[in-house]
Tab-separated table of C-alpha atoms in Angstrom:
chain	number	residue	atom	x	y	z
A	19	UNK	CA	-19.298	10.461	-10.135
A	20	UNK	CA	-19.397	8.612	-13.478
A	21	UNK	CA	-15.610	8.610	-13.852
A	22	UNK	CA	-15.174	7.545	-10.220
A	23	UNK	CA	-17.742	4.779	-10.730
A	24	UNK	CA	-15.969	3.541	-13.843
A	25	UNK	CA	-12.557	3.545	-12.186
A	26	UNK	CA	-13.781	1.663	-9.103
A	27	UNK	CA	-15.663	-0.907	-11.166
A	28	UNK	CA	-12.730	-1.337	-13.524
A	29	UNK	CA	-10.315	-1.861	-10.633
A	30	UNK	CA	-12.586	-4.240	-8.749
A	31	UNK	CA	-13.591	-6.107	-11.867
A	32	UNK	CA	-10.047	-6.603	-13.069
A	33	UNK	CA	-8.826	-7.633	-9.621
A	34	UNK	CA	-11.447	-10.275	-9.094
A	35	UNK	CA	-11.791	-11.437	-12.656
A	36	UNK	CA	-8.020	-11.839	-12.656
A	37	UNK	CA	-8.503	-14.781	-10.327
A	38	UNK	CA	-9.462	-16.916	-13.286
A	39	UNK	CA	-6.462	-19.116	-13.198
A	40	UNK	CA	-3.015	-20.392	-13.853
A	41	UNK	CA	-2.382	-22.027	-17.204
A	42	UNK	CA	0.793	-23.754	-15.941
A	43	UNK	CA	-0.745	-26.514	-13.829
A	44	UNK	CA	-0.687	-29.542	-16.152
A	45	UNK	CA	-2.293	-31.974	-13.686
A	46	UNK	CA	-5.336	-29.772	-13.183
A	47	UNK	CA	-8.311	-29.143	-15.436
A	48	UNK	CA	-7.815	-25.980	-17.475
A	49	UNK	CA	-9.080	-22.885	-15.656
A	50	UNK	CA	-12.268	-21.267	-16.856
A	51	UNK	CA	-12.049	-17.695	-18.065
A	52	UNK	CA	-15.025	-15.341	-18.051
A	53	UNK	CA	-16.977	-15.263	-21.248
A	54	UNK	CA	-17.008	-11.850	-22.891
A	55	UNK	CA	-20.231	-9.968	-22.409
A	56	UNK	CA	-22.260	-7.941	-19.938
A	57	UNK	CA	-21.522	-8.716	-16.270
A	58	UNK	CA	-23.055	-7.534	-13.011
A	59	UNK	CA	-20.935	-7.451	-9.910
A	60	UNK	CA	-21.532	-7.079	-6.193
A	61	UNK	CA	-18.658	-6.083	-3.919
A	62	UNK	CA	-18.796	-6.170	-0.138
A	63	UNK	CA	-15.920	-5.069	2.077
A	64	UNK	CA	-15.883	-7.509	5.006
A	65	UNK	CA	-12.930	-5.984	6.848
A	66	UNK	CA	-10.908	-2.798	6.494
A	67	UNK	CA	-8.225	-1.753	8.923
A	68	UNK	CA	-5.001	0.167	8.845
A	69	UNK	CA	-3.086	3.177	9.963
A	70	UNK	CA	-5.013	6.332	9.245
A	71	UNK	CA	-8.152	4.533	8.065
A	72	UNK	CA	-11.288	6.317	9.314
A	73	UNK	CA	-13.502	4.257	11.636
A	74	UNK	CA	-16.381	4.358	9.117
A	75	UNK	CA	-14.285	3.644	5.985
A	76	UNK	CA	-15.704	0.129	5.530
A	77	UNK	CA	-19.290	1.403	5.735
A	78	UNK	CA	-18.546	4.214	3.272
A	79	UNK	CA	-16.983	1.814	0.785
A	80	UNK	CA	-19.890	-0.610	1.104
A	81	UNK	CA	-22.349	2.248	0.498
A	82	UNK	CA	-20.416	3.286	-2.626
A	83	UNK	CA	-20.212	-0.317	-3.889
A	84	UNK	CA	-23.947	-0.791	-3.243
A	85	UNK	CA	-24.666	2.310	-5.349
A	86	UNK	CA	-22.417	0.992	-8.113
A	87	UNK	CA	-23.998	-2.474	-7.926
A	88	UNK	CA	-26.646	-1.519	-10.487
A	89	UNK	CA	-24.021	-0.884	-13.164
A	90	UNK	CA	-23.055	-3.526	-15.701
A	91	UNK	CA	-19.561	-4.119	-17.033
A	92	UNK	CA	-18.668	-5.008	-20.601
A	93	UNK	CA	-15.906	-7.616	-20.636
A	94	UNK	CA	-14.448	-7.575	-24.147
A	95	UNK	CA	-12.875	-10.667	-25.725
A	96	UNK	CA	-9.452	-8.978	-25.434
A	97	UNK	CA	-9.928	-8.368	-21.711
A	98	UNK	CA	-11.238	-11.895	-21.096
A	99	UNK	CA	-8.045	-13.249	-22.697
A	100	UNK	CA	-5.950	-11.243	-20.176
A	101	UNK	CA	-7.789	-12.575	-17.100
A	102	UNK	CA	-5.046	-14.821	-15.764
A	103	UNK	CA	-3.731	-14.181	-12.229
A	104	UNK	CA	-0.385	-15.844	-12.964
A	105	UNK	CA	0.180	-13.493	-15.883
A	106	UNK	CA	-0.941	-10.459	-13.839
A	107	UNK	CA	1.607	-11.148	-11.075
A	108	UNK	CA	4.301	-11.860	-13.665
A	109	UNK	CA	3.453	-8.480	-15.241
A	110	UNK	CA	3.919	-6.801	-11.847
A	111	UNK	CA	7.325	-8.427	-11.492
A	112	UNK	CA	8.396	-7.178	-14.937
A	113	UNK	CA	7.410	-3.625	-13.923
A	114	UNK	CA	10.037	-3.592	-11.212
A	115	UNK	CA	8.092	-5.305	-8.432
A	116	UNK	CA	9.342	-8.430	-6.724
A	117	UNK	CA	6.245	-10.650	-6.744
A	118	UNK	CA	5.981	-14.378	-6.252
A	119	UNK	CA	3.212	-16.911	-5.763
A	120	UNK	CA	2.765	-18.778	-2.502
A	121	UNK	CA	0.082	-21.000	-4.008
A	122	UNK	CA	-1.938	-21.043	-7.177
A	123	UNK	CA	-4.513	-23.714	-7.526
A	124	UNK	CA	-6.935	-23.404	-10.371
A	125	UNK	CA	-8.939	-26.253	-11.754
A	126	UNK	CA	-12.040	-25.513	-13.748
A	127	UNK	CA	-14.044	-23.008	-11.687
A	128	UNK	CA	-12.108	-23.418	-8.428
A	129	UNK	CA	-9.422	-20.870	-7.581
A	130	UNK	CA	-7.163	-20.601	-4.543
A	131	UNK	CA	-4.160	-18.309	-4.795
A	132	UNK	CA	-1.739	-16.234	-2.770
A	133	UNK	CA	1.072	-13.950	-3.827
A	134	UNK	CA	3.528	-11.636	-2.106
A	135	UNK	CA	5.033	-8.504	-3.620
A	136	UNK	CA	8.064	-6.888	-1.968
A	137	UNK	CA	8.757	-3.179	-2.133
A	138	UNK	CA	10.944	-0.536	-0.481
A	139	UNK	CA	8.237	0.431	2.032
A	140	UNK	CA	7.290	-3.155	2.910
A	141	UNK	CA	5.400	-5.967	1.268
A	142	UNK	CA	1.860	-6.785	0.243
A	143	UNK	CA	0.173	-10.175	0.287
A	144	UNK	CA	-2.837	-10.990	-1.851
A	145	UNK	CA	-4.857	-14.150	-1.292
A	146	UNK	CA	-8.151	-15.310	-2.742
A	147	UNK	CA	-10.368	-18.348	-2.813
A	148	UNK	CA	-13.653	-19.222	-4.452
A	149	UNK	CA	-15.092	-19.969	-7.862
A	150	UNK	CA	-14.441	-18.130	-11.078
A	151	UNK	CA	-16.221	-19.628	-14.033
A	152	UNK	CA	-17.341	-18.712	-17.496
A	153	UNK	CA	-20.633	-17.149	-16.363
A	154	UNK	CA	-20.343	-16.586	-12.592
A	155	UNK	CA	-17.827	-15.693	-9.896
A	156	UNK	CA	-17.798	-15.817	-6.116
A	157	UNK	CA	-14.400	-14.960	-4.638
A	158	UNK	CA	-13.250	-13.724	-1.241
A	159	UNK	CA	-9.913	-11.906	-1.355
A	160	UNK	CA	-7.604	-10.482	1.288
A	161	UNK	CA	-4.974	-7.815	0.705
A	162	UNK	CA	-2.558	-7.210	3.582
A	163	UNK	CA	0.098	-4.499	3.604
A	164	UNK	CA	3.139	-5.151	5.768
A	165	UNK	CA	5.799	-2.754	7.012
A	166	UNK	CA	9.493	-3.605	6.526
A	167	UNK	CA	9.558	-5.005	10.083
A	168	UNK	CA	6.726	-7.435	9.196
A	169	UNK	CA	3.991	-5.735	11.221
A	170	UNK	CA	0.631	-5.130	9.531
A	171	UNK	CA	0.194	-1.723	7.894
A	172	UNK	CA	-3.346	-2.389	6.710
A	173	UNK	CA	-5.762	-5.113	5.694
A	174	UNK	CA	-8.773	-5.347	3.428
A	175	UNK	CA	-11.019	-8.387	2.989
A	176	UNK	CA	-13.692	-8.293	0.346
A	177	UNK	CA	-16.237	-10.613	-1.180
A	178	UNK	CA	-17.094	-10.267	-4.847
A	179	UNK	CA	-19.804	-12.022	-6.779
A	180	UNK	CA	-20.445	-11.604	-10.471
A	181	UNK	CA	-22.749	-12.967	-13.111
A	182	UNK	CA	-22.789	-12.793	-16.900
A	183	UNK	CA	-26.102	-11.389	-18.157
A	184	UNK	CA	-25.638	-11.641	-21.926
A	185	UNK	CA	-24.001	-9.611	-24.649
A	186	UNK	CA	-22.561	-6.149	-23.933
A	187	UNK	CA	-25.090	-3.349	-24.119
A	188	UNK	CA	-24.823	0.372	-24.848
A	189	UNK	CA	-25.072	1.312	-21.146
A	190	UNK	CA	-22.328	-1.074	-19.972
A	191	UNK	CA	-19.072	0.313	-18.615
A	192	UNK	CA	-16.271	-0.964	-20.832
A	193	UNK	CA	-13.243	-2.036	-18.801
A	194	UNK	CA	-10.072	-1.029	-20.658
A	195	UNK	CA	-7.554	-3.733	-21.512
A	196	UNK	CA	-4.396	-3.111	-19.457
A	197	UNK	CA	-1.357	-2.207	-21.509
A	198	UNK	CA	1.419	-4.766	-21.700
A	199	UNK	CA	4.182	-3.868	-19.238
A	200	UNK	CA	7.400	-2.365	-20.518
A	201	UNK	CA	10.528	-4.061	-19.216
A	202	UNK	CA	12.749	-1.758	-17.157
A	203	UNK	CA	16.442	-1.600	-17.922
């Protein structure tokens, strides 16, 4: 359970903390990145649907996230530096995906973004809106998978809140820094 807990928290934490901004918008205030340190996080799945998804999948995920809600995450300085949604989507594109932004508004704590990634089995859209500051986050995100014909394959809407509690402690789960992508030839 510990490895599963760490993987889920790492995935959720990196997904939501990635919403910290786009450095390219000159007319906007610079986006805030999370301060390194110990963070708590609450994740709630608001909607979950899709082909083959069990009827109680949302409830099961929420039960698992509630159990994991007592854990704290250690965001290292190196990881905090990588928390930029524009860079994350660009990294996906360099790994062979075809990803592009629909919108990316980030000014101070406010974030509002959408991106679409195309693939051989269809596309995926990711959209999020909320606040993502130095010491707190509150973001609602939607991930929608689409078939090649444009019909919905699956959808997940989740709400994530997080708060910095101080310096990293010995019981915190350390989120690994993602490796830089290798360009494909």
